[in-house]
Amino acid sequence: MKRLGRIAGSTLAGAGALFIAVQINHPELTLEFVGSREFLIRESCKMLMAGLAAVGVLGLTVWHGRRIGALGVVAAVTFGSGYLAMLIVQAIAAFVLPSIVATSPDYVRDVLTAALGGRPAADIGGLQVLLGLSGVGYLAGGLLFGIALFRAGLVARWASALLAVATTSTVALAVLPTSFDRLFAIPAGIALVGIGWSAWRVAGAPRVAPRAGVVTEVVR
């Protein structure tokens, strides 16, 4: 089980680091950018980030499902499902949109508009559903999972609280300029790194028998 804890911790920390990294100097989502090599690289990194986050959330839940309780399990399923939906969206963005941007620019433009939280001019099909699932899973799942982890005291409480606040605070983007999109992602990335690092340390801490009445404690 310690190995599972370390896997969960390392994947969550990796997801958080990638989430922060892909925000740095991120160009605007335009048709020209969709056809570039940088777009493919960034979307591939986002795919990896979403996959790592889903694995980490699942692993952390299996590792200490009893401690986080029913709320934590429901939160993990919601949060993990949001990341799985995000992974599918990023895969479509990385490998499908560049191949049709020249022939169907209006559709690609509508997808980009929807991805930024706007209202597309035309129906974009199942992608709209996936974007909705991703958004709900990220917001509701992040809030509930952060609360469950905070209550359980399984990992660093500051990171758990930050996750709950950072994920739900993105609703403010509906009334803020799009330039804030990348900025609001950084606290969530820091929270994932903090949770992952804390879980990795707890899972790897050796169980040392107390000596001469000295009590040992793992500091998270």
Coordinates of C-alpha atoms in Angstrom, one line a residue:
M1 CA 0.0 0.0 0.0
K2 CA 2.9 2.3 0.6
R3 CA 3.9 1.9 -3.1
L4 CA 0.3 2.9 -4.1
G5 CA 0.6 6.0 -1.9
R6 CA 3.9 6.9 -3.6
I7 CA 2.4 6.4 -7.0
A8 CA -0.6 8.6 -6.1
G9 CA 1.7 11.3 -4.7
S10 CA 4.1 11.3 -7.6
T11 CA 1.4 11.4 -10.3
L12 CA -0.5 14.2 -8.5
A13 CA 2.7 16.2 -8.1
G14 CA 3.6 15.7 -11.7
A15 CA 0.1 16.7 -12.8
G16 CA 0.3 19.9 -10.8
A17 CA 3.8 20.8 -12.2
L18 CA 2.5 20.2 -15.8
F19 CA -0.6 22.3 -15.1
I20 CA 1.6 25.2 -14.1
A21 CA 4.2 24.7 -16.8
V22 CA 1.7 24.7 -19.7
Q23 CA 0.3 28.1 -18.6
I24 CA 3.7 29.9 -19.0
N25 CA 3.7 32.1 -22.1
H26 CA 0.6 30.3 -23.4
P27 CA -0.4 31.9 -26.7
E28 CA -4.0 33.0 -27.5
L29 CA -6.2 30.2 -28.9
T30 CA -6.4 31.2 -32.5
L31 CA -6.8 29.2 -35.8
E32 CA -3.2 29.9 -36.6
F33 CA -2.0 28.6 -33.2
V34 CA -4.1 25.4 -33.7
G35 CA -2.1 24.5 -36.7
S36 CA 1.3 24.9 -35.0
R37 CA 3.7 22.4 -33.5
E38 CA 3.6 24.3 -30.2
F39 CA -0.2 23.7 -30.0
L40 CA 0.4 19.9 -30.4
I41 CA 3.1 19.9 -27.7
R42 CA 1.0 21.9 -25.3
E43 CA -2.1 19.9 -25.8
S44 CA -0.2 16.7 -25.4
C45 CA 1.2 18.0 -22.1
K46 CA -2.3 18.8 -21.0
M47 CA -3.4 15.2 -21.9
L48 CA -0.6 13.8 -19.8
M49 CA -1.5 16.2 -17.0
A50 CA -5.2 15.1 -17.0
G51 CA -4.2 11.4 -17.1
L52 CA -1.7 11.8 -14.2
A53 CA -4.3 13.7 -12.2
A54 CA -7.0 11.0 -12.7
V55 CA -4.5 8.2 -11.7
G56 CA -3.4 10.2 -8.7
V57 CA -6.9 10.9 -7.5
L58 CA -7.9 7.3 -7.9
G59 CA -4.7 6.0 -6.2
L60 CA -5.1 8.4 -3.3
T61 CA -8.7 7.3 -2.8
V62 CA -7.9 3.5 -2.9
W63 CA -4.9 4.1 -0.6
H64 CA -7.0 5.7 2.1
G65 CA -10.7 5.4 1.1
R66 CA -11.8 4.7 4.7
R67 CA -10.2 7.8 6.0
I68 CA -11.7 10.1 3.4
G69 CA -15.2 8.5 3.8
A70 CA -18.2 8.4 1.5
L71 CA -17.8 12.1 0.7
G72 CA -14.3 11.6 -0.4
V73 CA -15.2 8.6 -2.6
V74 CA -18.0 10.6 -4.3
A75 CA -15.6 13.6 -4.7
A76 CA -12.9 11.4 -6.2
V77 CA -15.2 9.9 -8.7
T78 CA -16.5 13.4 -9.7
F79 CA -13.0 14.9 -9.8
G80 CA -11.5 11.9 -11.6
S81 CA -14.3 11.9 -14.2
G82 CA -13.7 15.6 -14.8
Y83 CA -10.1 14.9 -15.6
L84 CA -11.0 11.9 -17.8
A85 CA -13.3 14.1 -19.8
M86 CA -10.6 16.7 -20.0
L87 CA -8.2 14.1 -21.3
I88 CA -10.6 13.2 -24.1
V89 CA -11.1 16.9 -25.0
Q90 CA -7.4 17.5 -25.1
A91 CA -6.8 14.5 -27.3
I92 CA -9.4 15.7 -29.8
A93 CA -7.8 19.2 -29.7
A94 CA -4.3 17.8 -30.2
F95 CA -5.0 15.3 -33.0
V96 CA -8.3 16.2 -34.6
L97 CA -8.6 20.0 -34.7
P98 CA -5.2 20.6 -36.5
S99 CA -6.3 18.2 -39.3
I100 CA -9.6 20.0 -40.0
V101 CA -8.6 23.6 -39.2
A102 CA -8.0 24.3 -43.0
T103 CA -11.2 22.7 -44.2
S104 CA -13.6 23.6 -41.3
P105 CA -12.3 26.8 -39.7
D106 CA -15.7 27.9 -38.4
Y107 CA -16.2 24.7 -36.5
V108 CA -12.7 24.9 -35.0
R109 CA -13.3 28.5 -34.1
D110 CA -16.5 27.5 -32.3
V111 CA -14.7 24.8 -30.4
L112 CA -12.1 27.3 -29.2
T113 CA -14.8 29.7 -28.2
A114 CA -16.6 27.0 -26.1
A115 CA -13.3 25.9 -24.6
L116 CA -12.8 29.5 -23.3
G117 CA -16.2 29.4 -21.7
G118 CA -18.0 31.4 -24.5
R119 CA -21.1 30.5 -26.5
P120 CA -20.2 29.0 -29.9
A121 CA -22.1 30.3 -32.9
A122 CA -23.1 26.7 -34.0
D123 CA -23.5 23.3 -32.5
I124 CA -20.2 21.6 -31.8
G125 CA -21.8 18.2 -31.0
G126 CA -20.5 15.9 -28.3
L127 CA -17.5 18.2 -27.6
Q128 CA -19.9 20.6 -25.8
V129 CA -21.0 17.7 -23.5
L130 CA -17.4 16.7 -22.8
L131 CA -16.5 20.3 -22.0
G132 CA -19.5 20.6 -19.7
L133 CA -18.5 17.3 -17.9
S134 CA -15.0 18.4 -17.6
G135 CA -16.0 21.8 -16.1
V136 CA -18.5 20.3 -13.6
G137 CA -16.1 17.6 -12.6
Y138 CA -13.2 20.1 -12.1
L139 CA -15.3 22.6 -10.1
A140 CA -17.5 20.3 -8.0
G141 CA -15.0 17.5 -7.7
G142 CA -12.2 19.8 -6.7
L143 CA -14.2 21.5 -4.0
L144 CA -15.5 18.2 -2.5
F145 CA -12.2 16.4 -2.8
G146 CA -10.3 19.3 -1.2
I147 CA -12.9 19.3 1.7
A148 CA -12.7 15.5 2.2
L149 CA -8.9 15.6 2.2
F150 CA -8.9 18.5 4.7
R151 CA -11.2 16.7 7.0
A152 CA -9.3 13.4 6.9
G153 CA -5.9 15.1 7.6
L154 CA -4.4 12.6 5.2
V155 CA -2.2 15.1 3.4
A156 CA -1.1 18.7 4.1
R157 CA -4.2 20.6 5.0
W158 CA -3.0 23.9 3.4
A159 CA -2.8 22.1 0.0
S160 CA -6.3 20.5 0.5
A161 CA -7.8 23.9 1.4
L162 CA -6.1 25.5 -1.6
L163 CA -7.4 22.9 -3.9
A164 CA -11.0 23.5 -2.8
V165 CA -10.6 27.3 -3.2
A166 CA -8.6 27.3 -6.4
T167 CA -10.9 25.0 -8.3
T168 CA -14.1 26.8 -7.3
S169 CA -12.6 30.3 -7.8
T170 CA -12.5 29.7 -11.5
V171 CA -16.2 30.5 -11.7
A172 CA -15.1 34.1 -11.4
L173 CA -13.6 33.8 -14.9
A174 CA -17.1 34.2 -16.3
V175 CA -16.9 37.9 -15.5
L176 CA -13.2 38.4 -15.8
P177 CA -11.1 39.0 -19.0
T178 CA -9.7 35.9 -20.7
S179 CA -6.2 37.0 -19.7
F180 CA -7.0 35.8 -16.2
D181 CA -7.5 32.2 -17.4
R182 CA -3.9 31.1 -17.1
L183 CA -3.4 33.0 -13.8
F184 CA -6.2 31.2 -12.1
A185 CA -4.8 27.8 -13.0
I186 CA -1.5 28.3 -11.1
P187 CA -3.0 27.9 -7.5
A188 CA -4.7 24.7 -8.5
G189 CA -1.4 23.4 -9.8
I190 CA 0.4 24.4 -6.6
A191 CA -2.4 22.6 -4.6
L192 CA -1.9 19.4 -6.6
V193 CA 1.9 19.5 -6.2
G194 CA 1.4 20.1 -2.4
I195 CA -1.0 17.2 -2.1
G196 CA 1.2 14.9 -4.1
W197 CA 4.4 15.8 -2.3
S198 CA 2.7 15.3 1.1
A199 CA 1.2 12.0 0.1
W200 CA 4.6 10.8 -1.2
R201 CA 6.3 11.7 2.0
V202 CA 3.7 10.1 4.2
A203 CA 3.7 6.9 2.1
G204 CA 7.5 6.8 2.2
A205 CA 8.0 7.6 5.9
P206 CA 9.5 4.6 7.7
R207 CA 7.8 3.2 10.8
V208 CA 10.4 3.5 13.5
A209 CA 9.7 2.0 16.9
P210 CA 9.8 4.5 19.7
R211 CA 13.0 4.4 21.8
A212 CA 13.0 5.1 25.6
G213 CA 9.6 6.6 25.6
V214 CA 10.3 9.0 22.7
V215 CA 7.3 9.3 20.4
T216 CA 8.0 9.7 16.7
E217 CA 5.7 11.5 14.4
V218 CA 5.5 12.1 10.7
V219 CA 5.4 15.8 9.9
R220 CA 3.4 16.5 6.8

